[in-house]
Amino acid sequence: MKSRSRGAARPPAVRGKPARTTRRDRVEEKERAIVAAAHDVLMEHGLEGARMNEIARRADVAEGTIYLYFENKSALVGAVLGAFYARLTDGATEGVQARSTVREQLEFLALHHVRSCLDEWRIIELVGGHFRAAQGDKAEEVLHLNRSYVSVFDRVFREGVSQGVFRDVPVSIARDMFYGGLEYLCRTHLLRWNGPRSAPVEASTQAAVDIFLHGLDAVRRPEEDSRMDAVATRLEAVADRLESL
């Protein structure tokens, strides 16, 4: 059961009295509680280990109540992914708006993406499986979530091309290079460190962005070549330390 008017304004509070809670408010609050509980259970136990009775317990509802809101477990997982993408896209949009240059914006997008993926890596794992299992309208819905998110990068990159900061290459190729490299970086962190928070996220992400930006520079400068040599040296040193570990 889905409410069709999310974000609708609540009735104004009367002076001295709390705002009246409508039935629609209560329905939406309960739906949010179910999705939040499902998110936490999925993060802890993964898709196979997530049990509907545990989700119901954490949301403080009867298990049957969940099925009034979501047809089945797959639909609930879809809602969790939708909420994740909403946070991801809103954070990307707000961060880009707060920065003035395209380079600063892309640096922010990279760190935002890596941190989000590491913080919610089990949710990221669900995306591929949910997409493969989705058909028809459901598959289109998953694609729409991803398109909305990466469109933030697309706008920034096109602006960089128009300003002459980046070479004019197809945005789809630049996007795949950008996010593909970052997602591989996330997997490396998860495999090589005990936990996401113990990994040197900022340093490795900045080094990856430096390489990406250097490869797309519209104008090559000698000082940038020297900087990239230094970045490559640092990366080699990190790789050597990892191998020794």
PDB file of C-alpha atoms in Angstrom:
ATOM      1  CA  MET A   1       0.000   0.000   0.000  1.00  0.00           C
ATOM      2  CA  LYS A   2       1.721   3.124  -1.164  1.00  0.00           C
ATOM      3  CA  SER A   3       0.814   6.659  -0.287  1.00  0.00           C
ATOM      4  CA  ARG A   4       0.555   8.835  -3.375  1.00  0.00           C
ATOM      5  CA  SER A   5       1.247  12.166  -1.746  1.00  0.00           C
ATOM      6  CA  ARG A   6       4.586  12.006  -0.026  1.00  0.00           C
ATOM      7  CA  GLY A   7       5.791  15.325   1.222  1.00  0.00           C
ATOM      8  CA  ALA A   8       2.290  16.803   1.373  1.00  0.00           C
ATOM      9  CA  ALA A   9       2.073  19.739   3.762  1.00  0.00           C
ATOM     10  CA  ARG A  10       0.710  18.979   7.196  1.00  0.00           C
ATOM     11  CA  PRO A  11      -2.088  21.118   8.670  1.00  0.00           C
ATOM     12  CA  PRO A  12      -0.677  24.128  10.542  1.00  0.00           C
ATOM     13  CA  ALA A  13      -0.441  23.803  14.303  1.00  0.00           C
ATOM     14  CA  VAL A  14      -2.931  25.744  16.372  1.00  0.00           C
ATOM     15  CA  ARG A  15      -1.230  28.051  18.878  1.00  0.00           C
ATOM     16  CA  GLY A  16      -0.787  26.145  22.113  1.00  0.00           C
ATOM     17  CA  LYS A  17      -1.762  22.794  20.553  1.00  0.00           C
ATOM     18  CA  PRO A  18       0.390  20.193  18.747  1.00  0.00           C
ATOM     19  CA  ALA A  19      -0.116  19.734  15.006  1.00  0.00           C
ATOM     20  CA  ARG A  20      -2.838  17.207  14.283  1.00  0.00           C
ATOM     21  CA  THR A  21      -1.584  13.904  12.928  1.00  0.00           C
ATOM     22  CA  THR A  22      -3.654  12.679  10.021  1.00  0.00           C
ATOM     23  CA  ARG A  23      -4.236   9.088   8.995  1.00  0.00           C
ATOM     24  CA  ARG A  24      -2.021   9.702   5.971  1.00  0.00           C
ATOM     25  CA  ASP A  25       0.783  10.873   8.258  1.00  0.00           C
ATOM     26  CA  ARG A  26       0.504   7.714  10.331  1.00  0.00           C
ATOM     27  CA  VAL A  27       0.502   5.504   7.239  1.00  0.00           C
ATOM     28  CA  GLU A  28       3.619   7.160   5.841  1.00  0.00           C
ATOM     29  CA  GLU A  29       5.376   7.076   9.208  1.00  0.00           C
ATOM     30  CA  LYS A  30       4.728   3.353   9.520  1.00  0.00           C
ATOM     31  CA  GLU A  31       5.955   2.743   5.969  1.00  0.00           C
ATOM     32  CA  ARG A  32       9.162   4.655   6.705  1.00  0.00           C
ATOM     33  CA  ALA A  33       9.641   2.610   9.884  1.00  0.00           C
ATOM     34  CA  ILE A  34       9.285  -0.651   7.948  1.00  0.00           C
ATOM     35  CA  VAL A  35      11.764   0.451   5.281  1.00  0.00           C
ATOM     36  CA  ALA A  36      14.255   1.635   7.911  1.00  0.00           C
ATOM     37  CA  ALA A  37      13.971  -1.658   9.791  1.00  0.00           C
ATOM     38  CA  ALA A  38      14.409  -3.622   6.554  1.00  0.00           C
ATOM     39  CA  HIS A  39      17.513  -1.581   5.747  1.00  0.00           C
ATOM     40  CA  ASP A  40      19.097  -2.408   9.115  1.00  0.00           C
ATOM     41  CA  VAL A  41      18.261  -6.121   8.899  1.00  0.00           C
ATOM     42  CA  LEU A  42      19.607  -6.326   5.343  1.00  0.00           C
ATOM     43  CA  MET A  43      22.803  -4.565   6.401  1.00  0.00           C
ATOM     44  CA  GLU A  44      23.317  -7.045   9.221  1.00  0.00           C
ATOM     45  CA  HIS A  45      22.221 -10.297   7.604  1.00  0.00           C
ATOM     46  CA  GLY A  46      22.175  -9.792   3.824  1.00  0.00           C
ATOM     47  CA  LEU A  47      19.298 -10.729   1.553  1.00  0.00           C
ATOM     48  CA  GLU A  48      19.198 -14.453   2.337  1.00  0.00           C
ATOM     49  CA  GLY A  49      19.493 -13.958   6.083  1.00  0.00           C
ATOM     50  CA  ALA A  50      16.914 -11.175   6.353  1.00  0.00           C
ATOM     51  CA  ARG A  51      13.675 -12.439   7.922  1.00  0.00           C
ATOM     52  CA  MET A  52      10.358 -10.650   7.659  1.00  0.00           C
ATOM     53  CA  ASN A  53       9.490 -11.394  11.295  1.00  0.00           C
ATOM     54  CA  GLU A  54      12.710  -9.680  12.413  1.00  0.00           C
ATOM     55  CA  ILE A  55      11.927  -6.661  10.225  1.00  0.00           C
ATOM     56  CA  ALA A  56       8.424  -6.511  11.716  1.00  0.00           C
ATOM     57  CA  ARG A  57       9.796  -6.708  15.264  1.00  0.00           C
ATOM     58  CA  ARG A  58      12.196  -3.818  14.678  1.00  0.00           C
ATOM     59  CA  ALA A  59       9.518  -1.732  12.992  1.00  0.00           C
ATOM     60  CA  ASP A  60       7.169  -2.503  15.906  1.00  0.00           C
ATOM     61  CA  VAL A  61       4.428  -3.870  13.648  1.00  0.00           C
ATOM     62  CA  ALA A  62       2.827  -7.261  13.094  1.00  0.00           C
ATOM     63  CA  GLU A  63       4.443  -9.286  10.330  1.00  0.00           C
ATOM     64  CA  GLY A  64       1.181  -9.284   8.384  1.00  0.00           C
ATOM     65  CA  THR A  65       1.177  -5.492   8.441  1.00  0.00           C
ATOM     66  CA  ILE A  66       4.257  -5.432   6.234  1.00  0.00           C
ATOM     67  CA  TYR A  67       2.277  -7.109   3.456  1.00  0.00           C
ATOM     68  CA  LEU A  68      -0.306  -4.320   3.585  1.00  0.00           C
ATOM     69  CA  TYR A  69       2.459  -1.990   2.443  1.00  0.00           C
ATOM     70  CA  PHE A  70       4.640  -4.273   0.323  1.00  0.00           C
ATOM     71  CA  GLU A  71       3.492  -7.171  -1.821  1.00  0.00           C
ATOM     72  CA  ASN A  72       6.472  -9.345  -0.977  1.00  0.00           C
ATOM     73  CA  LYS A  73      10.091  -9.300   0.169  1.00  0.00           C
ATOM     74  CA  SER A  74      11.310  -8.231  -3.260  1.00  0.00           C
ATOM     75  CA  ALA A  75       9.055  -5.170  -3.170  1.00  0.00           C
ATOM     76  CA  LEU A  76      10.396  -4.269   0.274  1.00  0.00           C
ATOM     77  CA  VAL A  77      13.984  -4.639  -0.952  1.00  0.00           C
ATOM     78  CA  GLY A  78      13.087  -2.340  -3.843  1.00  0.00           C
ATOM     79  CA  ALA A  79      11.858   0.264  -1.364  1.00  0.00           C
ATOM     80  CA  VAL A  80      15.116  -0.003   0.607  1.00  0.00           C
ATOM     81  CA  LEU A  81      17.107   0.509  -2.600  1.00  0.00           C
ATOM     82  CA  GLY A  82      14.904   3.467  -3.535  1.00  0.00           C
ATOM     83  CA  ALA A  83      15.552   5.104  -0.163  1.00  0.00           C
ATOM     84  CA  PHE A  84      19.288   4.447  -0.510  1.00  0.00           C
ATOM     85  CA  TYR A  85      19.411   6.005  -3.969  1.00  0.00           C
ATOM     86  CA  ALA A  86      17.406   8.991  -2.731  1.00  0.00           C
ATOM     87  CA  ARG A  87      19.992   9.655  -0.010  1.00  0.00           C
ATOM     88  CA  LEU A  88      22.832   9.093  -2.472  1.00  0.00           C
ATOM     89  CA  THR A  89      21.382  11.437  -5.104  1.00  0.00           C
ATOM     90  CA  ASP A  90      20.324  14.159  -2.652  1.00  0.00           C
ATOM     91  CA  GLY A  91      23.761  14.142  -1.047  1.00  0.00           C
ATOM     92  CA  ALA A  92      25.484  14.348  -4.435  1.00  0.00           C
ATOM     93  CA  THR A  93      23.264  17.200  -5.599  1.00  0.00           C
ATOM     94  CA  GLU A  94      23.694  19.244  -2.417  1.00  0.00           C
ATOM     95  CA  GLY A  95      27.457  18.695  -2.342  1.00  0.00           C
ATOM     96  CA  VAL A  96      27.916  19.766  -5.952  1.00  0.00           C
ATOM     97  CA  GLN A  97      25.848  22.912  -5.416  1.00  0.00           C
ATOM     98  CA  ALA A  98      28.063  23.868  -2.480  1.00  0.00           C
ATOM     99  CA  ARG A  99      31.241  23.795  -4.607  1.00  0.00           C
ATOM    100  CA  SER A 100      32.283  26.300  -7.232  1.00  0.00           C
ATOM    101  CA  THR A 101      34.642  24.551  -9.679  1.00  0.00           C
ATOM    102  CA  VAL A 102      34.084  21.368 -11.666  1.00  0.00           C
ATOM    103  CA  ARG A 103      37.237  19.859 -10.227  1.00  0.00           C
ATOM    104  CA  GLU A 104      36.046  20.434  -6.663  1.00  0.00           C
ATOM    105  CA  GLN A 105      32.653  19.028  -7.614  1.00  0.00           C
ATOM    106  CA  LEU A 106      34.104  15.838  -9.085  1.00  0.00           C
ATOM    107  CA  GLU A 107      36.406  15.408  -6.091  1.00  0.00           C
ATOM    108  CA  PHE A 108      33.368  15.673  -3.828  1.00  0.00           C
ATOM    109  CA  LEU A 109      31.348  13.208  -5.930  1.00  0.00           C
ATOM    110  CA  ALA A 110      34.155  10.655  -5.758  1.00  0.00           C
ATOM    111  CA  LEU A 111      34.536  10.801  -1.975  1.00  0.00           C
ATOM    112  CA  HIS A 112      30.752  10.868  -1.484  1.00  0.00           C
ATOM    113  CA  HIS A 113      30.389   7.753  -3.618  1.00  0.00           C
ATOM    114  CA  VAL A 114      33.197   5.812  -1.931  1.00  0.00           C
ATOM    115  CA  ARG A 115      32.048   6.652   1.588  1.00  0.00           C
ATOM    116  CA  SER A 116      28.431   5.810   0.779  1.00  0.00           C
ATOM    117  CA  CYS A 117      29.382   2.475  -0.771  1.00  0.00           C
ATOM    118  CA  LEU A 118      31.616   1.527   2.154  1.00  0.00           C
ATOM    119  CA  ASP A 119      29.030   2.577   4.735  1.00  0.00           C
ATOM    120  CA  GLU A 120      26.261   0.601   3.039  1.00  0.00           C
ATOM    121  CA  TRP A 121      28.130  -2.056   1.102  1.00  0.00           C
ATOM    122  CA  ARG A 122      25.501  -4.749   1.711  1.00  0.00           C
ATOM    123  CA  ILE A 123      22.887  -2.504   0.101  1.00  0.00           C
ATOM    124  CA  ILE A 124      25.172  -2.007  -2.911  1.00  0.00           C
ATOM    125  CA  GLU A 125      25.407  -5.797  -3.242  1.00  0.00           C
ATOM    126  CA  LEU A 126      21.627  -5.934  -3.509  1.00  0.00           C
ATOM    127  CA  VAL A 127      21.505  -3.553  -6.471  1.00  0.00           C
ATOM    128  CA  GLY A 128      22.954  -6.002  -9.008  1.00  0.00           C
ATOM    129  CA  GLY A 129      20.863  -8.939  -7.892  1.00  0.00           C
ATOM    130  CA  HIS A 130      17.685  -6.897  -7.701  1.00  0.00           C
ATOM    131  CA  PHE A 131      18.287  -5.507 -11.183  1.00  0.00           C
ATOM    132  CA  ARG A 132      18.910  -8.953 -12.675  1.00  0.00           C
ATOM    133  CA  ALA A 133      15.725 -10.294 -11.095  1.00  0.00           C
ATOM    134  CA  ALA A 134      13.613  -7.295 -12.107  1.00  0.00           C
ATOM    135  CA  GLN A 135      11.531  -7.373 -15.262  1.00  0.00           C
ATOM    136  CA  GLY A 136       9.412  -4.887 -17.163  1.00  0.00           C
ATOM    137  CA  ASP A 137       8.414  -1.854 -15.112  1.00  0.00           C
ATOM    138  CA  LYS A 138      10.510  -3.013 -12.155  1.00  0.00           C
ATOM    139  CA  ALA A 139      13.666  -3.125 -14.268  1.00  0.00           C
ATOM    140  CA  GLU A 140      12.915   0.337 -15.633  1.00  0.00           C
ATOM    141  CA  GLU A 141      12.426   1.602 -12.075  1.00  0.00           C
ATOM    142  CA  VAL A 142      15.877   0.358 -11.046  1.00  0.00           C
ATOM    143  CA  LEU A 143      17.433   1.947 -14.131  1.00  0.00           C
ATOM    144  CA  HIS A 144      15.671   5.223 -13.357  1.00  0.00           C
ATOM    145  CA  LEU A 145      17.176   5.287  -9.848  1.00  0.00           C
ATOM    146  CA  ASN A 146      20.670   4.819 -11.241  1.00  0.00           C
ATOM    147  CA  ARG A 147      20.185   7.336 -14.049  1.00  0.00           C
ATOM    148  CA  SER A 148      18.970   9.975 -11.601  1.00  0.00           C
ATOM    149  CA  TYR A 149      22.079   9.503  -9.488  1.00  0.00           C
ATOM    150  CA  VAL A 150      24.705   9.504 -12.251  1.00  0.00           C
ATOM    151  CA  SER A 151      23.018  12.447 -13.974  1.00  0.00           C
ATOM    152  CA  VAL A 152      24.664  14.623 -11.308  1.00  0.00           C
ATOM    153  CA  PHE A 153      28.066  13.533 -12.616  1.00  0.00           C
ATOM    154  CA  ASP A 154      26.902  13.977 -16.220  1.00  0.00           C
ATOM    155  CA  ARG A 155      25.956  17.616 -15.617  1.00  0.00           C
ATOM    156  CA  VAL A 156      29.257  18.396 -13.912  1.00  0.00           C
ATOM    157  CA  PHE A 157      31.296  16.715 -16.630  1.00  0.00           C
ATOM    158  CA  ARG A 158      29.452  18.456 -19.462  1.00  0.00           C
ATOM    159  CA  GLU A 159      29.983  21.776 -17.723  1.00  0.00           C
ATOM    160  CA  GLY A 160      33.704  20.981 -17.509  1.00  0.00           C
ATOM    161  CA  VAL A 161      33.789  20.256 -21.233  1.00  0.00           C
ATOM    162  CA  SER A 162      31.952  23.505 -22.033  1.00  0.00           C
ATOM    163  CA  GLN A 163      34.472  25.446 -19.919  1.00  0.00           C
ATOM    164  CA  GLY A 164      37.397  23.814 -21.700  1.00  0.00           C
ATOM    165  CA  VAL A 165      38.558  22.071 -18.520  1.00  0.00           C
ATOM    166  CA  PHE A 166      38.089  18.567 -19.920  1.00  0.00           C
ATOM    167  CA  ARG A 167      38.534  17.072 -23.332  1.00  0.00           C
ATOM    168  CA  ASP A 168      35.308  16.444 -25.214  1.00  0.00           C
ATOM    169  CA  VAL A 169      34.838  12.703 -24.842  1.00  0.00           C
ATOM    170  CA  PRO A 170      31.504  10.832 -24.644  1.00  0.00           C
ATOM    171  CA  VAL A 171      30.037  11.370 -21.185  1.00  0.00           C
ATOM    172  CA  SER A 172      29.059   7.693 -20.948  1.00  0.00           C
ATOM    173  CA  ILE A 173      32.718   6.648 -21.250  1.00  0.00           C
ATOM    174  CA  ALA A 174      33.869   9.241 -18.716  1.00  0.00           C
ATOM    175  CA  ARG A 175      31.104   8.138 -16.342  1.00  0.00           C
ATOM    176  CA  ASP A 176      32.009   4.456 -16.618  1.00  0.00           C
ATOM    177  CA  MET A 177      35.679   5.220 -15.995  1.00  0.00           C
ATOM    178  CA  PHE A 178      34.828   7.406 -12.998  1.00  0.00           C
ATOM    179  CA  TYR A 179      32.372   5.137 -11.175  1.00  0.00           C
ATOM    180  CA  GLY A 180      33.904   1.883 -12.366  1.00  0.00           C
ATOM    181  CA  GLY A 181      37.254   2.813 -10.886  1.00  0.00           C
ATOM    182  CA  LEU A 182      35.693   4.008  -7.636  1.00  0.00           C
ATOM    183  CA  GLU A 183      33.660   0.840  -7.164  1.00  0.00           C
ATOM    184  CA  TYR A 184      36.748  -1.294  -7.704  1.00  0.00           C
ATOM    185  CA  LEU A 185      38.515   0.907  -5.151  1.00  0.00           C
ATOM    186  CA  CYS A 186      35.689   0.189  -2.675  1.00  0.00           C
ATOM    187  CA  ARG A 187      36.037  -3.560  -3.164  1.00  0.00           C
ATOM    188  CA  THR A 188      39.775  -3.282  -2.583  1.00  0.00           C
ATOM    189  CA  HIS A 189      39.186  -1.463   0.701  1.00  0.00           C
ATOM    190  CA  LEU A 190      36.685  -4.054   1.870  1.00  0.00           C
ATOM    191  CA  LEU A 191      39.020  -6.928   1.034  1.00  0.00           C
ATOM    192  CA  ARG A 192      42.282  -5.506   2.327  1.00  0.00           C
ATOM    193  CA  TRP A 193      41.216  -3.722   5.504  1.00  0.00           C
ATOM    194  CA  ASN A 194      39.302  -5.081   8.494  1.00  0.00           C
ATOM    195  CA  GLY A 195      36.498  -2.570   8.008  1.00  0.00           C
ATOM    196  CA  PRO A 196      35.502   0.430   5.931  1.00  0.00           C
ATOM    197  CA  ARG A 197      36.436   2.937   8.614  1.00  0.00           C
ATOM    198  CA  SER A 198      39.974   1.602   8.974  1.00  0.00           C
ATOM    199  CA  ALA A 199      40.776   2.169   5.301  1.00  0.00           C
ATOM    200  CA  PRO A 200      42.636   5.330   4.157  1.00  0.00           C
ATOM    201  CA  VAL A 201      39.606   6.432   2.148  1.00  0.00           C
ATOM    202  CA  GLU A 202      40.454  10.087   1.564  1.00  0.00           C
ATOM    203  CA  ALA A 203      44.020   9.520   0.347  1.00  0.00           C
ATOM    204  CA  SER A 204      43.235   6.676  -2.036  1.00  0.00           C
ATOM    205  CA  THR A 205      40.136   8.394  -3.420  1.00  0.00           C
ATOM    206  CA  GLN A 206      42.024  11.621  -4.044  1.00  0.00           C
ATOM    207  CA  ALA A 207      44.790   9.731  -5.842  1.00  0.00           C
ATOM    208  CA  ALA A 208      42.205   7.989  -8.056  1.00  0.00           C
ATOM    209  CA  VAL A 209      40.516  11.302  -8.861  1.00  0.00           C
ATOM    210  CA  ASP A 210      43.866  12.924  -9.678  1.00  0.00           C
ATOM    211  CA  ILE A 211      44.548  10.218 -12.256  1.00  0.00           C
ATOM    212  CA  PHE A 212      41.044  10.495 -13.723  1.00  0.00           C
ATOM    213  CA  LEU A 213      41.195  14.274 -14.003  1.00  0.00           C
ATOM    214  CA  HIS A 214      44.692  14.250 -15.430  1.00  0.00           C
ATOM    215  CA  GLY A 215      43.662  11.841 -18.172  1.00  0.00           C
ATOM    216  CA  LEU A 216      40.832  14.147 -19.238  1.00  0.00           C
ATOM    217  CA  ASP A 217      42.652  17.458 -18.972  1.00  0.00           C
ATOM    218  CA  ALA A 218      41.967  19.637 -21.988  1.00  0.00           C
ATOM    219  CA  VAL A 219      45.424  21.185 -21.657  1.00  0.00           C
ATOM    220  CA  ARG A 220      48.484  19.295 -20.461  1.00  0.00           C
ATOM    221  CA  ARG A 221      50.820  21.299 -18.221  1.00  0.00           C
ATOM    222  CA  PRO A 222      54.368  20.321 -17.207  1.00  0.00           C
ATOM    223  CA  GLU A 223      53.586  20.923 -13.525  1.00  0.00           C
ATOM    224  CA  GLU A 224      50.615  18.558 -13.774  1.00  0.00           C
ATOM    225  CA  ASP A 225      52.850  15.874 -15.294  1.00  0.00           C
ATOM    226  CA  SER A 226      55.210  16.253 -12.319  1.00  0.00           C
ATOM    227  CA  ARG A 227      52.274  16.008  -9.930  1.00  0.00           C
ATOM    228  CA  MET A 228      51.053  12.815 -11.587  1.00  0.00           C
ATOM    229  CA  ASP A 229      54.527  11.306 -11.319  1.00  0.00           C
ATOM    230  CA  ALA A 230      54.377  11.981  -7.588  1.00  0.00           C
ATOM    231  CA  VAL A 231      50.900  10.425  -7.339  1.00  0.00           C
ATOM    232  CA  ALA A 232      52.076   7.330  -9.205  1.00  0.00           C
ATOM    233  CA  THR A 233      55.040   7.015  -6.841  1.00  0.00           C
ATOM    234  CA  ARG A 234      52.739   7.199  -3.807  1.00  0.00           C
ATOM    235  CA  LEU A 235      50.420   4.570  -5.260  1.00  0.00           C
ATOM    236  CA  GLU A 236      53.344   2.242  -5.921  1.00  0.00           C
ATOM    237  CA  ALA A 237      54.462   2.667  -2.314  1.00  0.00           C
ATOM    238  CA  VAL A 238      50.948   1.858  -1.066  1.00  0.00           C
ATOM    239  CA  ALA A 239      50.827  -1.238  -3.292  1.00  0.00           C
ATOM    240  CA  ASP A 240      54.192  -2.390  -1.912  1.00  0.00           C
ATOM    241  CA  ARG A 241      52.942  -2.013   1.672  1.00  0.00           C
ATOM    242  CA  LEU A 242      49.767  -3.928   0.864  1.00  0.00           C
ATOM    243  CA  GLU A 243      51.735  -6.765  -0.679  1.00  0.00           C
ATOM    244  CA  SER A 244      53.913  -6.987   2.413  1.00  0.00           C
ATOM    245  CA  LEU A 245      50.768  -7.216   4.574  1.00  0.00           C
TER     246      LEU A 245
END
